């Protein structure tokens, strides 16, 4: 029960910081955003390579990383951690998030590869909305490739 409680507390901390980051962004309060981002980053780095390390915290950190190239690096780290524990749900959502950033950066081939990988992982999960989002973005990017 003790380790279960620890895991739940860790998730609560990450989700609480995510909510605070969203609120700071909504208020356009960069100082508050930076403070909460620093706290989330500290959780990730403190837990890295320990039993507390989990792709969820890294994915959340990447979600709030403002520099797109830096966010991709963090998503890649989250992806590696998800692969290590075979977390299909995280692999799917991380792949979709990476693909969106890659597409925004004009890296369409990389985005397609991320989506194809996410699609394979998504075959093993329950989240139909996530599956649909992956399929729609992949379809859109492939259609854009055919037009060129």
Tab-separated table of C-alpha atoms in Angstrom:
chain	number	residue	atom	x	y	z
A	1	UNK	CA	0.000	0.000	0.000
A	2	UNK	CA	2.879	2.390	0.762
A	3	UNK	CA	4.285	2.428	-2.768
A	4	UNK	CA	0.768	2.757	-4.212
A	5	UNK	CA	0.226	5.852	-2.077
A	6	UNK	CA	3.569	7.263	-3.220
A	7	UNK	CA	2.622	6.767	-6.884
A	8	UNK	CA	-0.769	8.418	-6.362
A	9	UNK	CA	0.877	11.380	-4.589
A	10	UNK	CA	3.370	11.756	-7.430
A	11	UNK	CA	0.582	11.800	-10.029
A	12	UNK	CA	-1.367	14.306	-7.943
A	13	UNK	CA	1.685	16.581	-7.799
A	14	UNK	CA	2.220	16.385	-11.567
A	15	UNK	CA	-1.473	16.958	-12.360
A	16	UNK	CA	-1.707	19.795	-9.857
A	17	UNK	CA	1.291	21.498	-11.469
A	18	UNK	CA	-0.246	20.945	-14.919
A	19	UNK	CA	-3.423	22.687	-13.770
A	20	UNK	CA	-1.411	25.552	-12.271
A	21	UNK	CA	0.602	25.857	-15.502
A	22	UNK	CA	-2.592	26.015	-17.561
A	23	UNK	CA	-4.014	28.679	-15.253
A	24	UNK	CA	-0.790	30.736	-15.423
A	25	UNK	CA	-0.849	30.481	-19.227
A	26	UNK	CA	-4.520	31.496	-19.292
A	27	UNK	CA	-3.684	34.551	-17.163
A	28	UNK	CA	-0.618	35.207	-19.351
A	29	UNK	CA	1.502	35.251	-16.168
A	30	UNK	CA	4.962	34.257	-17.378
A	31	UNK	CA	6.598	34.514	-13.924
A	32	UNK	CA	4.045	32.144	-12.394
A	33	UNK	CA	4.307	29.825	-15.407
A	34	UNK	CA	8.103	29.716	-15.087
A	35	UNK	CA	7.834	28.958	-11.359
A	36	UNK	CA	5.479	26.009	-11.854
A	37	UNK	CA	7.430	24.780	-14.886
A	38	UNK	CA	10.587	24.773	-12.760
A	39	UNK	CA	8.809	22.737	-10.083
A	40	UNK	CA	7.604	20.194	-12.644
A	41	UNK	CA	11.061	19.978	-14.199
A	42	UNK	CA	12.539	19.398	-10.723
A	43	UNK	CA	10.143	16.484	-10.135
A	44	UNK	CA	11.231	14.955	-13.437
A	45	UNK	CA	14.949	15.367	-12.865
A	46	UNK	CA	14.752	14.294	-9.201
A	47	UNK	CA	12.867	11.128	-10.189
A	48	UNK	CA	14.931	10.332	-13.277
A	49	UNK	CA	16.392	6.823	-13.266
A	50	UNK	CA	14.708	5.980	-9.944
A	51	UNK	CA	11.659	3.814	-9.282
A	52	UNK	CA	9.655	7.079	-9.353
A	53	UNK	CA	10.604	7.769	-12.991
A	54	UNK	CA	7.596	7.551	-15.320
A	55	UNK	CA	6.803	8.702	-18.881
A	56	UNK	CA	3.726	10.588	-17.634
A	57	UNK	CA	5.779	13.245	-15.844
A	58	UNK	CA	8.096	13.710	-18.840
A	59	UNK	CA	5.181	13.896	-21.263
A	60	UNK	CA	3.561	16.544	-19.064
A	61	UNK	CA	6.834	18.495	-18.925
A	62	UNK	CA	7.083	18.356	-22.722
A	63	UNK	CA	3.474	19.540	-23.047
A	64	UNK	CA	4.448	22.749	-21.238
A	65	UNK	CA	7.880	23.274	-22.819
A	66	UNK	CA	7.522	26.464	-24.818
A	67	UNK	CA	10.473	25.977	-27.186
A	68	UNK	CA	9.268	23.463	-29.782
A	69	UNK	CA	12.691	21.905	-30.457
A	70	UNK	CA	13.311	21.512	-26.713
A	71	UNK	CA	9.822	20.021	-26.290
A	72	UNK	CA	10.636	17.391	-28.928
A	73	UNK	CA	13.736	16.391	-26.947
A	74	UNK	CA	11.638	15.971	-23.791
A	75	UNK	CA	8.962	14.019	-25.696
A	76	UNK	CA	11.712	11.736	-27.015
A	77	UNK	CA	12.846	11.116	-23.441
A	78	UNK	CA	9.234	10.381	-22.421
A	79	UNK	CA	8.914	8.032	-25.400
A	80	UNK	CA	12.029	6.119	-24.359
A	81	UNK	CA	10.659	5.703	-20.846
A	82	UNK	CA	7.282	4.565	-22.226
A	83	UNK	CA	9.039	2.038	-24.480
A	84	UNK	CA	10.982	0.711	-21.503
A	85	UNK	CA	7.754	-0.185	-19.677
A	86	UNK	CA	5.732	-0.936	-22.840
A	87	UNK	CA	3.123	1.725	-21.985
A	88	UNK	CA	1.025	1.697	-25.181
A	89	UNK	CA	-1.258	4.522	-24.052
A	90	UNK	CA	1.711	6.810	-23.411
A	91	UNK	CA	3.456	5.752	-26.616
A	92	UNK	CA	0.310	6.685	-28.546
A	93	UNK	CA	-0.226	10.088	-26.942
A	94	UNK	CA	3.485	10.973	-27.019
A	95	UNK	CA	3.665	10.006	-30.701
A	96	UNK	CA	0.683	12.231	-31.495
A	97	UNK	CA	2.115	15.174	-29.558
A	98	UNK	CA	5.507	14.763	-31.211
A	99	UNK	CA	3.890	14.590	-34.643
A	100	UNK	CA	1.939	17.808	-34.050
A	101	UNK	CA	5.142	19.653	-33.119
A	102	UNK	CA	7.084	18.104	-35.992
A	103	UNK	CA	4.343	19.184	-38.408
A	104	UNK	CA	4.408	22.710	-36.932
A	105	UNK	CA	8.166	22.751	-37.521
A	106	UNK	CA	7.721	21.576	-41.129
A	107	UNK	CA	9.201	18.149	-40.355
A	108	UNK	CA	6.401	16.260	-42.099
A	109	UNK	CA	8.338	13.040	-42.736
A	110	UNK	CA	9.283	12.823	-39.056
A	111	UNK	CA	5.669	13.602	-38.123
A	112	UNK	CA	4.419	10.772	-40.325
A	113	UNK	CA	6.903	8.340	-38.732
A	114	UNK	CA	5.803	9.447	-35.246
A	115	UNK	CA	2.160	8.930	-36.188
A	116	UNK	CA	2.772	5.539	-37.769
A	117	UNK	CA	4.510	4.431	-34.579
A	118	UNK	CA	1.690	5.913	-32.461
A	119	UNK	CA	-0.853	4.118	-34.625
A	120	UNK	CA	0.775	0.737	-33.925
A	121	UNK	CA	0.702	1.421	-30.170
A	122	UNK	CA	-2.864	2.723	-30.365
A	123	UNK	CA	-4.078	-0.639	-31.685
A	124	UNK	CA	-3.629	-1.978	-28.148
A	125	UNK	CA	-5.438	0.781	-26.206
A	126	UNK	CA	-9.058	1.593	-25.371
A	127	UNK	CA	-9.012	5.355	-26.120
A	128	UNK	CA	-10.961	5.599	-29.381
A	129	UNK	CA	-10.711	9.398	-29.504
A	130	UNK	CA	-6.899	9.249	-29.357
A	131	UNK	CA	-6.887	6.593	-32.094
A	132	UNK	CA	-9.119	8.790	-34.266
A	133	UNK	CA	-6.903	11.846	-33.730
A	134	UNK	CA	-3.813	9.871	-34.750
A	135	UNK	CA	-5.558	8.489	-37.843
A	136	UNK	CA	-6.907	11.910	-38.893
A	137	UNK	CA	-3.567	13.710	-38.582
A	138	UNK	CA	-1.753	10.896	-40.395
A	139	UNK	CA	-4.327	10.967	-43.190
A	140	UNK	CA	-3.983	14.737	-43.465
A	141	UNK	CA	-0.168	14.636	-43.618
A	142	UNK	CA	-0.148	11.794	-46.140
A	143	UNK	CA	-2.660	13.672	-48.307
A	144	UNK	CA	-0.435	16.749	-48.129
A	145	UNK	CA	2.531	14.653	-49.269
A	146	UNK	CA	0.606	13.355	-52.296
A	147	UNK	CA	-0.200	16.927	-53.371
A	148	UNK	CA	3.486	17.831	-53.561
